Coordinates of C-alpha atoms in Angstrom, one line a residue:
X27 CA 87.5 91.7 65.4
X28 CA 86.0 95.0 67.4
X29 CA 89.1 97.2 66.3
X30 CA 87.0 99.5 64.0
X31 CA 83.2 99.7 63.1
X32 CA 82.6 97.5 59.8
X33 CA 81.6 100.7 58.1
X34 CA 84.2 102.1 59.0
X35 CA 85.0 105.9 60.6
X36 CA 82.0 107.6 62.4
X37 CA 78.2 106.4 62.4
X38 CA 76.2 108.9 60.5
X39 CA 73.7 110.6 63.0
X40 CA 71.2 109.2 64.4
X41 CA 67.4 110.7 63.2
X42 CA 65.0 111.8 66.3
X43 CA 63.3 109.4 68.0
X44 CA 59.7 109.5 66.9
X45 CA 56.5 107.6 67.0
X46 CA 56.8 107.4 71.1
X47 CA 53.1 109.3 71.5
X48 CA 51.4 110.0 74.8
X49 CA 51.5 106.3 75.9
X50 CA 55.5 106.1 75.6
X51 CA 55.5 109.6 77.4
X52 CA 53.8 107.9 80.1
X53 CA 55.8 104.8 80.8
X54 CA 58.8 106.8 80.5
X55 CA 57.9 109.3 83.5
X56 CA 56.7 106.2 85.2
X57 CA 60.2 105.1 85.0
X58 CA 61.7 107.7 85.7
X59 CA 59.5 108.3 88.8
X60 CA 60.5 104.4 89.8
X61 CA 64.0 105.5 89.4
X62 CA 64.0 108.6 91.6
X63 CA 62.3 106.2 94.1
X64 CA 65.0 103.4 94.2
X65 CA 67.7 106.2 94.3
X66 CA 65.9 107.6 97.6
X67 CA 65.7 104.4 98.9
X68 CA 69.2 103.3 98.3
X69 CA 70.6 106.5 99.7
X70 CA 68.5 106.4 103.2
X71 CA 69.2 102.7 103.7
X72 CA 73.0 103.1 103.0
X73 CA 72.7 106.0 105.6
X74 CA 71.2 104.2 107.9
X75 CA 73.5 100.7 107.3
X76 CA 76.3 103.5 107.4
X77 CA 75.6 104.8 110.6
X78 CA 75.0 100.9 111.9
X79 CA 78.7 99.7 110.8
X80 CA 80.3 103.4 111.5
X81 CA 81.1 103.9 108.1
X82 CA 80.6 107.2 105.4
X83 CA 76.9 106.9 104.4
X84 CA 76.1 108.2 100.7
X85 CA 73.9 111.1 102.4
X86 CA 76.7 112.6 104.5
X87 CA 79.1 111.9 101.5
X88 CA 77.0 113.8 99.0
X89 CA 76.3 116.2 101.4
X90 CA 80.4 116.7 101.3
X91 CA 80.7 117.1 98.0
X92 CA 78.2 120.5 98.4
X93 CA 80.0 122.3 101.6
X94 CA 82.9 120.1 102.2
X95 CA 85.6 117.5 100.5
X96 CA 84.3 116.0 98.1
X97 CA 85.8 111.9 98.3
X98 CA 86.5 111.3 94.5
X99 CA 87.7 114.9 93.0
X100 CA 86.4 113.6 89.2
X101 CA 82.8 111.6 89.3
X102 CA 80.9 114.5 90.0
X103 CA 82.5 116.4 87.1
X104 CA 81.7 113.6 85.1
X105 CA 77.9 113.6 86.0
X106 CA 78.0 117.4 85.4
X107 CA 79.8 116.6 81.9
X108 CA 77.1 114.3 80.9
X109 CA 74.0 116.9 81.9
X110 CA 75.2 119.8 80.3
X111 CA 75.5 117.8 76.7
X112 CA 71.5 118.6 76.8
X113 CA 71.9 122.4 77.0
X114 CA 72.7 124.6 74.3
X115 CA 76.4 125.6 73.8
X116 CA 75.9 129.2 75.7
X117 CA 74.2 127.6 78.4
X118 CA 77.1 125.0 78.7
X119 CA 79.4 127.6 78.4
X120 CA 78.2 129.7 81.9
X121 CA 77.1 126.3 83.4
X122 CA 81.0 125.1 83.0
X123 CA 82.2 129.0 83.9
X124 CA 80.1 128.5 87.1
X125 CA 81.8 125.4 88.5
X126 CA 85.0 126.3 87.5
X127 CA 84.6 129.4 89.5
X128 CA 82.8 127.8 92.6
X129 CA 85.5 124.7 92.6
X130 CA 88.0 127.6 92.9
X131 CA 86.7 129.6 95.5
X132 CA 86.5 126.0 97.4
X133 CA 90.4 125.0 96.6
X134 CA 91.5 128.4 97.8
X135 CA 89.0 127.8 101.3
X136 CA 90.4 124.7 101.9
X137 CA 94.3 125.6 101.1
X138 CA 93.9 128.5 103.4
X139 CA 92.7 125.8 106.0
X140 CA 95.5 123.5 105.4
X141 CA 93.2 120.8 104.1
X142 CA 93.9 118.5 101.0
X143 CA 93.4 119.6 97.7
X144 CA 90.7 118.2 95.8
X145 CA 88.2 119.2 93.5
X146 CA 84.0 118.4 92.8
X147 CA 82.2 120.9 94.7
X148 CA 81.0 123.3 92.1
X149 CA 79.7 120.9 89.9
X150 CA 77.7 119.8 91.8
X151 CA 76.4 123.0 93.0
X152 CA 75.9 123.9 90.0
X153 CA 74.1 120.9 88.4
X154 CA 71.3 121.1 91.3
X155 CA 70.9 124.8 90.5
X156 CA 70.4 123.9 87.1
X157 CA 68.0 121.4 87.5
X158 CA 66.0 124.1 89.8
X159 CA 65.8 126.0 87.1
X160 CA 65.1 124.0 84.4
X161 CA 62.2 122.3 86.7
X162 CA 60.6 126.1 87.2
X163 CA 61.7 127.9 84.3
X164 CA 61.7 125.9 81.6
X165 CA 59.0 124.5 79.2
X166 CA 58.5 121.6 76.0
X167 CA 61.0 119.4 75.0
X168 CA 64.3 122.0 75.8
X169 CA 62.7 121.4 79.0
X170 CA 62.8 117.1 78.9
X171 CA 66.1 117.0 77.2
X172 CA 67.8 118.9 80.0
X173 CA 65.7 117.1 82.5
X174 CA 67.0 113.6 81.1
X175 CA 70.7 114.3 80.8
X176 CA 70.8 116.1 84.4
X177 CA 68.8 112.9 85.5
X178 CA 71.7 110.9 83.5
X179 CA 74.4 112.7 85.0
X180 CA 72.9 112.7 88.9
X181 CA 72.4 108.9 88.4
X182 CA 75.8 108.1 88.0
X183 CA 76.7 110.3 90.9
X184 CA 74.5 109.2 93.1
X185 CA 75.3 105.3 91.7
X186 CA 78.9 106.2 92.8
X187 CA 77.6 107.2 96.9
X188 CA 75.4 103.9 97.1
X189 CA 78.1 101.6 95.6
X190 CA 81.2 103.3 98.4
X191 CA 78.7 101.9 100.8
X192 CA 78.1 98.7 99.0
X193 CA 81.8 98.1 99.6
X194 CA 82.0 98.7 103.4
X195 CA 78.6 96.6 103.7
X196 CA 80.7 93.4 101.8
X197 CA 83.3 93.7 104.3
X198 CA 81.4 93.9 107.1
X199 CA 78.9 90.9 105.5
X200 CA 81.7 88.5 104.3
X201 CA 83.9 87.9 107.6
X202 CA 85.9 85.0 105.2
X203 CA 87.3 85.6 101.3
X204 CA 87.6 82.9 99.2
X205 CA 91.2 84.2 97.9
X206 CA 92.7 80.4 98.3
X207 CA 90.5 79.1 95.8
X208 CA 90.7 81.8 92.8
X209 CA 94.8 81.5 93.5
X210 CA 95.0 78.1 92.7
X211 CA 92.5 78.4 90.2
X212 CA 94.5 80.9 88.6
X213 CA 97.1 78.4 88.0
X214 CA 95.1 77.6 84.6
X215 CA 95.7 80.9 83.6
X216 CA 99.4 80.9 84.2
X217 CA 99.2 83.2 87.6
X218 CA 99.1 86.1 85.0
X219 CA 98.5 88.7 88.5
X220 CA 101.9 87.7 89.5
X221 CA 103.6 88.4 85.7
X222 CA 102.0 91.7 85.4
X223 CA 102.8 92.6 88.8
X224 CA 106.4 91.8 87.9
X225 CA 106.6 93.2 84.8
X226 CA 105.1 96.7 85.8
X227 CA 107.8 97.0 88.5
X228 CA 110.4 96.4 85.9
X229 CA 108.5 99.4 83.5
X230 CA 109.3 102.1 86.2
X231 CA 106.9 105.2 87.8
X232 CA 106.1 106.2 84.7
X233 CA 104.2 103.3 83.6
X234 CA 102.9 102.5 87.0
X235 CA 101.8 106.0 87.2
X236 CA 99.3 105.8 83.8
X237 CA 98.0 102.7 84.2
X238 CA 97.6 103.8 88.0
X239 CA 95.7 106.8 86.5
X240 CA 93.6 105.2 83.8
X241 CA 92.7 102.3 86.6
X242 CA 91.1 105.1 89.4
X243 CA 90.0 107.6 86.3
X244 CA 87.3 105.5 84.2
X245 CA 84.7 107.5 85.0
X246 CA 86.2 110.0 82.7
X247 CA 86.8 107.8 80.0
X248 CA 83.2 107.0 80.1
X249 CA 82.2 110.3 80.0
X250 CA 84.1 111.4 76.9
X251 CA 82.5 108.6 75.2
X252 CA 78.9 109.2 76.6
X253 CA 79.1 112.2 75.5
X254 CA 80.2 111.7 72.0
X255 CA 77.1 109.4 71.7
X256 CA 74.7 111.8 72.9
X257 CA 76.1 114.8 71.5
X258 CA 72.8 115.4 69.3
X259 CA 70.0 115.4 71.9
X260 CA 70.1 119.0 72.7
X261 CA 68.3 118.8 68.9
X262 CA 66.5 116.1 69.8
X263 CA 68.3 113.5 68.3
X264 CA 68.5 110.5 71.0
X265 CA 70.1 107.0 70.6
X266 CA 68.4 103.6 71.4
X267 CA 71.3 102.5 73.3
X268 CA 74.3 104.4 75.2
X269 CA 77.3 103.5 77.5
X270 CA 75.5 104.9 80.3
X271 CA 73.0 102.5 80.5
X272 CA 75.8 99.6 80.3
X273 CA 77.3 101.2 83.0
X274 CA 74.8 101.4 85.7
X275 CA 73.4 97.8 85.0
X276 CA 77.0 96.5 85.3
X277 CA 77.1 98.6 88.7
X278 CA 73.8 97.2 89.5
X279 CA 74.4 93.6 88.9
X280 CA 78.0 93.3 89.3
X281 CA 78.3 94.2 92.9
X282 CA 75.5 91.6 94.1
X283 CA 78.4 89.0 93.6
X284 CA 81.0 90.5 95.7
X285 CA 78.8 89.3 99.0
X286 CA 78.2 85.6 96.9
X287 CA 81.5 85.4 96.1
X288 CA 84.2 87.7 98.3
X289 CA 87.6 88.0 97.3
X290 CA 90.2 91.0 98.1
X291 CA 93.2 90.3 95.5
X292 CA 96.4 89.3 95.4
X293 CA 98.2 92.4 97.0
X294 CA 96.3 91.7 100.4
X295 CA 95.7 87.8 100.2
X296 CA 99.1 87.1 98.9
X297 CA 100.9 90.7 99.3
X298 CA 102.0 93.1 101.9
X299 CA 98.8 94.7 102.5
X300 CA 97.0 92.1 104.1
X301 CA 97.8 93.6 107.2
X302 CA 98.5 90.0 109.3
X303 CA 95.7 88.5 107.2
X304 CA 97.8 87.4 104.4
X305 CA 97.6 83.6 103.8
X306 CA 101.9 84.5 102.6
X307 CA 103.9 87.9 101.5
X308 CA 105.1 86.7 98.7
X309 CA 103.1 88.9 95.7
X310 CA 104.4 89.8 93.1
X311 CA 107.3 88.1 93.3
X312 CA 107.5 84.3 93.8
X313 CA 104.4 82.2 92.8
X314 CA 102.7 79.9 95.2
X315 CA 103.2 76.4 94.8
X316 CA 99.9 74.5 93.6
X317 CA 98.1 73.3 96.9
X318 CA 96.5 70.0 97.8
X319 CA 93.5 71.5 99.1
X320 CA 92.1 75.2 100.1
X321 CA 89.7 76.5 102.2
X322 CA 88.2 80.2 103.2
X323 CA 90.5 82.8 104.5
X324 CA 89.3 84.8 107.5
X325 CA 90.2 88.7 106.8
X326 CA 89.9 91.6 108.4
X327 CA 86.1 93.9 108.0
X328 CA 87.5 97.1 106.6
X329 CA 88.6 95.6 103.3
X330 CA 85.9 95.5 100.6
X331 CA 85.3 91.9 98.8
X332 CA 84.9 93.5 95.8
X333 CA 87.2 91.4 92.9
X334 CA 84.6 88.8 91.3
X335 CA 83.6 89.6 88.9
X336 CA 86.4 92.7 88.1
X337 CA 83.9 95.1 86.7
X338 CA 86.4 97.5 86.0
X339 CA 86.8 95.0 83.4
X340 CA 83.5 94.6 82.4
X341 CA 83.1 98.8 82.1
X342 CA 86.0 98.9 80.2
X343 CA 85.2 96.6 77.9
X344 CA 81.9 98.2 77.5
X345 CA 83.4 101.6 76.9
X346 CA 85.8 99.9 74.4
X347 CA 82.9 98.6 72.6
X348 CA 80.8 101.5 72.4
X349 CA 83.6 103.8 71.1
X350 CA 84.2 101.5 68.0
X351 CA 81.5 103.5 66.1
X352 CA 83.2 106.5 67.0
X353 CA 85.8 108.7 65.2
X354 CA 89.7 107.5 64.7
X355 CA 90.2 109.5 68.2
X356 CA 87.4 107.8 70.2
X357 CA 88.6 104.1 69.0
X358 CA 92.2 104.3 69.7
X359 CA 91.2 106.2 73.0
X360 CA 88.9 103.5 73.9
X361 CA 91.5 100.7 73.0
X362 CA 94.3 102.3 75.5
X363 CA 91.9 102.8 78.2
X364 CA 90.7 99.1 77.8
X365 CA 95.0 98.0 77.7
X366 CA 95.4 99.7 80.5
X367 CA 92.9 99.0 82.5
X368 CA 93.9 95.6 81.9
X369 CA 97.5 95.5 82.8
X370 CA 96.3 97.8 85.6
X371 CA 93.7 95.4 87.4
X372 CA 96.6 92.8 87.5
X373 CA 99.8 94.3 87.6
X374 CA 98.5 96.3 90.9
X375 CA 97.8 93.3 92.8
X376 CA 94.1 94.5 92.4
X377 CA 92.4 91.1 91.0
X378 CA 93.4 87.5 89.7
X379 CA 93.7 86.8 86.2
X380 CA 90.3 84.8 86.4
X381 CA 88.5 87.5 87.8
X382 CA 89.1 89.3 84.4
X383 CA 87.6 86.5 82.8
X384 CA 84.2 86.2 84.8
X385 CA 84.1 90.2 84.5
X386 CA 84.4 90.2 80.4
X387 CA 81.9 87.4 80.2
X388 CA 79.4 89.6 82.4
X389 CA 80.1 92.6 80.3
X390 CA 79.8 90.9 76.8
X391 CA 76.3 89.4 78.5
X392 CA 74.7 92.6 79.6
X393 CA 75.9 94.3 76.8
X394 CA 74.1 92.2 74.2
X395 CA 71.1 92.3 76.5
X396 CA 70.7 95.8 76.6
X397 CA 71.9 96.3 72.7
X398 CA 69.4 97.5 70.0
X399 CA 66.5 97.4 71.5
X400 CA 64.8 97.7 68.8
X401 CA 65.7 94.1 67.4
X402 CA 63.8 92.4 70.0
X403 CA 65.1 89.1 71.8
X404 CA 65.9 87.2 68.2
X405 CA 67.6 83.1 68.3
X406 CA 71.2 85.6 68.2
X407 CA 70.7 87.7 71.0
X408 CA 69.4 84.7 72.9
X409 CA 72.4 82.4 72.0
X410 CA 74.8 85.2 73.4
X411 CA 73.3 86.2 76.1
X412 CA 72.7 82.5 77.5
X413 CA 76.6 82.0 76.8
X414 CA 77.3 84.7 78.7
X415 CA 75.8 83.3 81.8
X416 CA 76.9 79.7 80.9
X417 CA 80.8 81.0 80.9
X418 CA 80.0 83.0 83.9
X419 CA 78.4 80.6 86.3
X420 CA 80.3 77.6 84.9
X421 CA 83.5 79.3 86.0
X422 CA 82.7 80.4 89.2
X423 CA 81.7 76.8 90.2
X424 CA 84.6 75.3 88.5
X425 CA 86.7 78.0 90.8
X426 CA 84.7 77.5 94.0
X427 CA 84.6 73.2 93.6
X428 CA 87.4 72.6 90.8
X429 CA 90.2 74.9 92.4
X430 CA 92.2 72.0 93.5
X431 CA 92.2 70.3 90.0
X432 CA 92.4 73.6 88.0
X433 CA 95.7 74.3 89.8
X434 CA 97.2 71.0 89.2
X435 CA 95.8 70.2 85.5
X436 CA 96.3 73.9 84.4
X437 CA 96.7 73.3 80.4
X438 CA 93.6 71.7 80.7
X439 CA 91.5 74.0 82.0
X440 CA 93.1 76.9 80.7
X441 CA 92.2 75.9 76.9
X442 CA 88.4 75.5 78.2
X443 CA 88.3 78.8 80.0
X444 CA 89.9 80.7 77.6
X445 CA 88.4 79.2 74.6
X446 CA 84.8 79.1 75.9
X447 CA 85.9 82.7 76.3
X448 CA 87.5 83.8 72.6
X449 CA 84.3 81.8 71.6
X450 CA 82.0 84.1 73.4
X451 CA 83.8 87.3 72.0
X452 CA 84.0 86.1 68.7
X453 CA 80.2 85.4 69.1
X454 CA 79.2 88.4 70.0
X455 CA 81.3 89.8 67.2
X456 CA 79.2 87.9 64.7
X457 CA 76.5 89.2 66.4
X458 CA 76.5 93.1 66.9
X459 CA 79.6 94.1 64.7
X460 CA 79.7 91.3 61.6
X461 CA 78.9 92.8 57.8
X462 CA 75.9 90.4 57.6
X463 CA 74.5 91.4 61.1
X464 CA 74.5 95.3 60.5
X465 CA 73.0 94.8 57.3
X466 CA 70.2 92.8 58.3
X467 CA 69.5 95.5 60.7
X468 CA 70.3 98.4 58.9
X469 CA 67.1 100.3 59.6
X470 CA 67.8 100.5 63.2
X471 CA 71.5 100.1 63.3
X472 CA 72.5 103.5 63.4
X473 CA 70.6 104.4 66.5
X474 CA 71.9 101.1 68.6
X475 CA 75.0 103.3 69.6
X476 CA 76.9 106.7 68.0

């Protein structure tokens, strides 16, 4: 049903965004100045809950990626990726020479040091330069279109920083997982962690080494297609909607669940990382038996709760859906990332089959919240969203007090689950990608996403 846009090939581009006048100006720096507030408040109170559970705060991390090793050797290109698309191509091209260099002069510091390699420091040097300058040296709307798209792009890194800490903060938080309960809720689902698992051992390096890849490397992904939707606002052509903003409300929402609800996966509940904590070693390899009754698993306070909802689900999804309006390149692109993402989040041991199910149900509902903007909250949007949240709280109820009869009833509840689901996609289908819903919203379709 999503496979291509209904028009077919690439959206025509969007036209400027106009009519916003001095009042729209206003609430958008007001915004924007809320934003640059909750990012300094997220960042000093990870330091400070950092430094209280002796873990890396987003501060000292950050401050890594300018004089030290960076952690992640790709998000900070990424954020650099998505604020140059608001220069001009000659300021792009020195902005890119620049952090090529710097990141060299770095890899050739630290080899000489015997450190690991790794990679990030000169973009980010370089995009806080940039912004100096634009702040001082620029003026009019060049000057707001860089300013947005290095704000873009410094949000996501900084998004990345708070959410490590987010992780460490679950563990220390959640001293039991609920692991028992989503395995023998998985039963309804046919234990599909244990399949994939199985399956991918079979495939060989090659194929554990991709989906490996595409698993740890979606914040590229996103930025190709981020980019390729707001590849016109150097002109000053802006869309209403963008991946971006999917993204950062999934990380924002998603997480809050992971203390609600903590689960660490198969591979440590069930596997041979669970370091003594295991409830049995016995993933991927030999399926547990349906039990008679579960209960919370103590675990150990290192090991982040962070697999319900799988929101590297829900973002892959999301970047599947926005690159459907794109050219033949994006869409396929945007299909294999989604695939193996997919066969990724099971087949390393990395999250139960259900978990994918609760995370595509929050990504189909914040998607349709946040889409078109310019429709309004209409009886469709309405209907989506609220079965969204249906299919996503009913299932994490039916997991947390139905485990025991999920597992032994599994045809049962696996047609509900997964129908409630195929009826969700199909609905939002009908909803943002159908014929009749693109031309009843013609006027505004072509800015939703590009």
């Amino acid at each position: 049903m999503l496979v291509d846009d209904v028009q077919g090939g690439s959206t025509p581009a969007a036209d400027p965004v106009v009519g916003e006048g001095p009042g729209g100006r206003r609430w958008r720096m007001v915004l924007w100045w809320c934003a640059g507030a909750a990012a300094v408040v997220a960042l000093v109170g990870g330091e400070l809950m950092a430094a209280h559970i002796g873990a890396l705060g987003p501060l000292t991390s950050l401050a890594r990626d300018f004089a030290g090793s960076p952690k992640s050797a790709t998000t900070s290109w990424a954020g650099f990726g998505l604020a140059l698309v608001g220069l001009r191509t000659r300021e792009r091209i020195v902005a890119g020479a620049a952090a090529v260099g710097i990141d060299l002069v770095f890899v050739a510091a630290r080899a000489v040091g015997g450190h690991k390699f790794t990679v990030g420091n000169g973009p980010t040097l370089v995009l806080t330069a940039l912004a100096v300058v634009v702040v001082l040296r620029w003026a009019g709307e060049r000057r707001r279109t860089a300013l947005r798209t290095i704000g873009i792009g410094a949000l996501l890194i900084l998004a990345t920083k708070v959410s490590e800490i987010w992780l460490d903060i679950t563990a220390w938080a959640c001293p039991t997982v609920l692991d028992a309960y989503v395995q023998a809720a998985d039963h309804a689902l046919g234990n599909p962690s244990w399949l994939v698992g199985q399956w991918l051992a079979a495939a060989g390096p090659v194929a554990l080494g991709v989906v490996r890849w595409v698993y740890f490397e979606l914040p590229v992904a996103a930025m190709v297609v981020a980019c390729w939707q707001l590849r016109g606002v150097a002109a000053g052509v802006w869309p209403r909607h963008h991946l971006v903003r999917t993204f950062l409300t999934l990380g924002l929402v998603g997480p809050i669940w992971y203390v609600v609800f903590p689960v660490v996966g198969p591979v440590l509940a069930y596997g041979p990382e669970g370091h003594g904590f295991q409830i049995a070693d016995v993933w991927p390899n030999i399926v547990p038996a349906a039990p008679t009754a579960v209960g919370p698993l103590a675990f150990d306070a290192i090991t982040p709760r962070n697999c319900m909802p799988s929101l590297h689900t829900a973002w892959a999804l999301s970047l599947f859906i926005h690159s459907r309006r794109g050219p033949w390149w994006l869409r396929w692109g945007g299909a294999f990332w989604l695939v193996c993402t997919l066969v990724a989040t099971l087949g390393l041991g990395a999250h139960y089959g259900i978990d994918l199910v609760v995370g595509a149900a929050l990504g189909l509902t914040v998607e349709s919240a946040l889409r078109d903007p310019d429709r309004g909250w209409d009886r469709a949007r309405v209907r989506v969203v609220a079965m969204g949240a249906v299919l996503f709280a009913g299932t994490l109820l039916c997991i947390r007090f139905l485990a025991v009869p999920m597992a032994t009833h599994p045809l049962l509840f696996g047609l509900v689950i997964m129908g409630s689901l195929a009826a969700l996609g199909y609905t939002f289908y009908l909803t943002w990608f159908a014929p009749s819903a693109v031309d009843r919203h013609e006027p505004t379709a072509h800015l939703v996403d590009r």
